[in-house]
């Protein structure tokens, strides 16, 4: 009787493993996707803000700010993420300034295909040249 009970349990560990894997694998992949998405968004937001500040410095321009954003993004992320970068003069709280807009597409786990479009902006008030 004892011997028969042992043979009936044969393969139960494999079935348990598969059942647990069906629950845990999507959870782990979802956490990885969320981490990738947040990393890309935070990196782009930081680059957009820095590019707007760079363009707002007295003696600089929108294209210089745009190049700064591109350099920061290229140094931190793959080029395939970024769709467009623009730094334009705009009114920031009623004062002259610059707005940097970065659009990127993040695919599922970064392995290709269509993904989620992220659009971040950065704002900076332009420096005024002080007359001496």
mmCIF file of C-alpha atoms in Angstrom:
data_model
loop_
_atom_site.group_PDB
_atom_site.id
_atom_site.type_symbol
_atom_site.label_atom_id
_atom_site.label_comp_id
_atom_site.label_asym_id
_atom_site.label_seq_id
_atom_site.Cartn_x
_atom_site.Cartn_y
_atom_site.Cartn_z
ATOM 1 C CA UNK A 1 0.000 0.000 0.000
ATOM 2 C CA UNK A 2 2.777 2.431 0.858
ATOM 3 C CA UNK A 3 4.604 1.609 -2.354
ATOM 4 C CA UNK A 4 1.491 2.274 -4.446
ATOM 5 C CA UNK A 5 0.924 5.716 -2.807
ATOM 6 C CA UNK A 6 4.429 6.772 -3.796
ATOM 7 C CA UNK A 7 3.926 5.872 -7.457
ATOM 8 C CA UNK A 8 0.672 7.855 -7.599
ATOM 9 C CA UNK A 9 2.573 11.036 -6.625
ATOM 10 C CA UNK A 10 5.026 10.600 -9.476
ATOM 11 C CA UNK A 11 5.295 13.738 -11.663
ATOM 12 C CA UNK A 12 3.403 15.941 -9.201
ATOM 13 C CA UNK A 13 6.398 18.256 -8.774
ATOM 14 C CA UNK A 14 6.489 18.971 -12.509
ATOM 15 C CA UNK A 15 2.780 19.788 -12.572
ATOM 16 C CA UNK A 16 3.130 22.045 -9.520
ATOM 17 C CA UNK A 17 6.098 23.796 -11.130
ATOM 18 C CA UNK A 18 4.176 24.467 -14.343
ATOM 19 C CA UNK A 19 1.131 25.763 -12.469
ATOM 20 C CA UNK A 20 3.228 28.134 -10.351
ATOM 21 C CA UNK A 21 5.207 29.224 -13.426
ATOM 22 C CA UNK A 22 1.985 30.146 -15.236
ATOM 23 C CA UNK A 23 1.227 32.637 -12.480
ATOM 24 C CA UNK A 24 4.722 33.955 -11.737
ATOM 25 C CA UNK A 25 6.122 34.365 -15.254
ATOM 26 C CA UNK A 26 3.586 37.006 -16.418
ATOM 27 C CA UNK A 27 4.009 38.797 -13.088
ATOM 28 C CA UNK A 28 7.802 38.944 -13.429
ATOM 29 C CA UNK A 29 7.594 40.011 -17.086
ATOM 30 C CA UNK A 30 5.093 42.734 -16.160
ATOM 31 C CA UNK A 31 7.433 44.061 -13.476
ATOM 32 C CA UNK A 32 10.331 44.101 -15.956
ATOM 33 C CA UNK A 33 8.200 45.965 -18.522
ATOM 34 C CA UNK A 34 7.152 48.530 -15.931
ATOM 35 C CA UNK A 35 10.778 49.024 -14.858
ATOM 36 C CA UNK A 36 11.862 49.565 -18.481
ATOM 37 C CA UNK A 37 9.007 51.986 -19.118
ATOM 38 C CA UNK A 38 9.744 54.052 -16.001
ATOM 39 C CA UNK A 39 13.477 54.120 -16.745
ATOM 40 C CA UNK A 40 12.907 55.380 -20.290
ATOM 41 C CA UNK A 41 10.315 57.962 -19.178
ATOM 42 C CA UNK A 42 12.503 59.330 -16.382
ATOM 43 C CA UNK A 43 15.575 59.473 -18.622
ATOM 44 C CA UNK A 44 13.645 61.314 -21.346
ATOM 45 C CA UNK A 45 12.084 63.745 -18.865
ATOM 46 C CA UNK A 46 15.486 64.563 -17.421
ATOM 47 C CA UNK A 47 16.992 65.047 -20.897
ATOM 48 C CA UNK A 48 14.068 67.268 -22.001
ATOM 49 C CA UNK A 49 14.396 69.477 -18.919
ATOM 50 C CA UNK A 50 18.153 69.750 -19.331
ATOM 51 C CA UNK A 51 17.788 70.572 -23.052
ATOM 52 C CA UNK A 52 15.251 73.322 -22.316
ATOM 53 C CA UNK A 53 17.564 74.783 -19.652
ATOM 54 C CA UNK A 54 20.504 74.628 -22.055
ATOM 55 C CA UNK A 55 18.514 76.453 -24.748
ATOM 56 C CA UNK A 56 17.343 79.071 -22.212
ATOM 57 C CA UNK A 57 20.876 80.122 -21.255
ATOM 58 C CA UNK A 58 21.762 83.564 -22.632
ATOM 59 C CA UNK A 59 23.654 83.174 -25.908
ATOM 60 C CA UNK A 60 22.251 79.706 -26.660
ATOM 61 C CA UNK A 61 19.437 78.665 -29.014
ATOM 62 C CA UNK A 62 16.753 76.078 -29.671
ATOM 63 C CA UNK A 63 18.943 73.950 -31.971
ATOM 64 C CA UNK A 64 21.691 73.885 -29.328
ATOM 65 C CA UNK A 65 19.157 72.693 -26.768
ATOM 66 C CA UNK A 66 17.878 70.086 -29.194
ATOM 67 C CA UNK A 67 21.431 68.792 -29.723
ATOM 68 C CA UNK A 68 21.915 68.650 -25.944
ATOM 69 C CA UNK A 69 18.753 66.539 -25.567
ATOM 70 C CA UNK A 70 19.898 64.222 -28.360
ATOM 71 C CA UNK A 71 23.356 63.815 -26.784
ATOM 72 C CA UNK A 72 21.879 63.017 -23.366
ATOM 73 C CA UNK A 73 19.404 60.513 -24.768
ATOM 74 C CA UNK A 74 22.005 58.827 -26.966
ATOM 75 C CA UNK A 75 24.301 58.468 -23.963
ATOM 76 C CA UNK A 76 21.657 56.812 -21.785
ATOM 77 C CA UNK A 77 19.318 54.928 -24.149
ATOM 78 C CA UNK A 78 19.352 53.190 -27.486
ATOM 79 C CA UNK A 79 18.652 55.375 -30.538
ATOM 80 C CA UNK A 80 15.703 53.161 -31.471
ATOM 81 C CA UNK A 81 13.618 54.475 -28.576
ATOM 82 C CA UNK A 82 13.530 58.136 -29.625
ATOM 83 C CA UNK A 83 11.080 59.139 -32.308
ATOM 84 C CA UNK A 84 11.425 62.928 -32.266
ATOM 85 C CA UNK A 85 13.082 65.738 -30.332
ATOM 86 C CA UNK A 86 12.142 69.396 -30.581
ATOM 87 C CA UNK A 87 13.117 72.484 -28.609
ATOM 88 C CA UNK A 88 11.033 75.563 -29.432
ATOM 89 C CA UNK A 89 10.717 79.074 -28.002
ATOM 90 C CA UNK A 90 7.522 79.403 -25.976
ATOM 91 C CA UNK A 91 5.922 81.322 -23.173
ATOM 92 C CA UNK A 92 6.603 79.709 -19.802
ATOM 93 C CA UNK A 93 4.375 81.173 -17.116
ATOM 94 C CA UNK A 94 4.063 84.413 -19.076
ATOM 95 C CA UNK A 95 7.839 84.805 -19.488
ATOM 96 C CA UNK A 96 9.830 83.998 -22.622
ATOM 97 C CA UNK A 97 11.405 80.576 -22.497
ATOM 98 C CA UNK A 98 11.855 77.238 -24.217
ATOM 99 C CA UNK A 99 9.884 74.010 -24.288
ATOM 100 C CA UNK A 100 11.592 70.731 -25.142
ATOM 101 C CA UNK A 101 9.393 67.853 -26.322
ATOM 102 C CA UNK A 102 10.700 64.303 -26.668
ATOM 103 C CA UNK A 103 8.648 61.441 -28.080
ATOM 104 C CA UNK A 104 9.735 57.819 -27.835
ATOM 105 C CA UNK A 105 8.240 54.417 -28.417
ATOM 106 C CA UNK A 106 8.906 51.656 -25.915
ATOM 107 C CA UNK A 107 8.201 48.162 -27.187
ATOM 108 C CA UNK A 108 7.336 45.183 -25.028
ATOM 109 C CA UNK A 109 10.446 44.402 -22.953
ATOM 110 C CA UNK A 110 12.487 46.369 -25.479
ATOM 111 C CA UNK A 111 12.627 43.476 -27.945
ATOM 112 C CA UNK A 112 10.799 45.012 -30.885
ATOM 113 C CA UNK A 113 7.329 45.350 -32.292
ATOM 114 C CA UNK A 114 4.915 48.168 -31.680
ATOM 115 C CA UNK A 115 4.791 49.566 -28.211
ATOM 116 C CA UNK A 116 3.691 52.424 -26.034
ATOM 117 C CA UNK A 117 4.288 56.018 -27.109
ATOM 118 C CA UNK A 118 5.821 58.241 -24.418
ATOM 119 C CA UNK A 119 5.780 62.031 -24.732
ATOM 120 C CA UNK A 120 7.623 64.151 -22.171
ATOM 121 C CA UNK A 121 8.222 67.898 -21.991
ATOM 122 C CA UNK A 122 10.705 70.132 -20.262
ATOM 123 C CA UNK A 123 10.296 73.894 -19.693
ATOM 124 C CA UNK A 124 12.735 76.638 -18.861
ATOM 125 C CA UNK A 125 12.481 80.420 -18.616
ATOM 126 C CA UNK A 126 15.007 82.173 -20.862
ATOM 127 C CA UNK A 127 17.810 84.130 -19.211
ATOM 128 C CA UNK A 128 17.734 87.836 -19.820
ATOM 129 C CA UNK A 129 20.975 89.517 -20.762
ATOM 130 C CA UNK A 130 21.837 92.105 -18.122
ATOM 131 C CA UNK A 131 22.844 95.514 -19.481
ATOM 132 C CA UNK A 132 25.922 96.937 -17.783
#
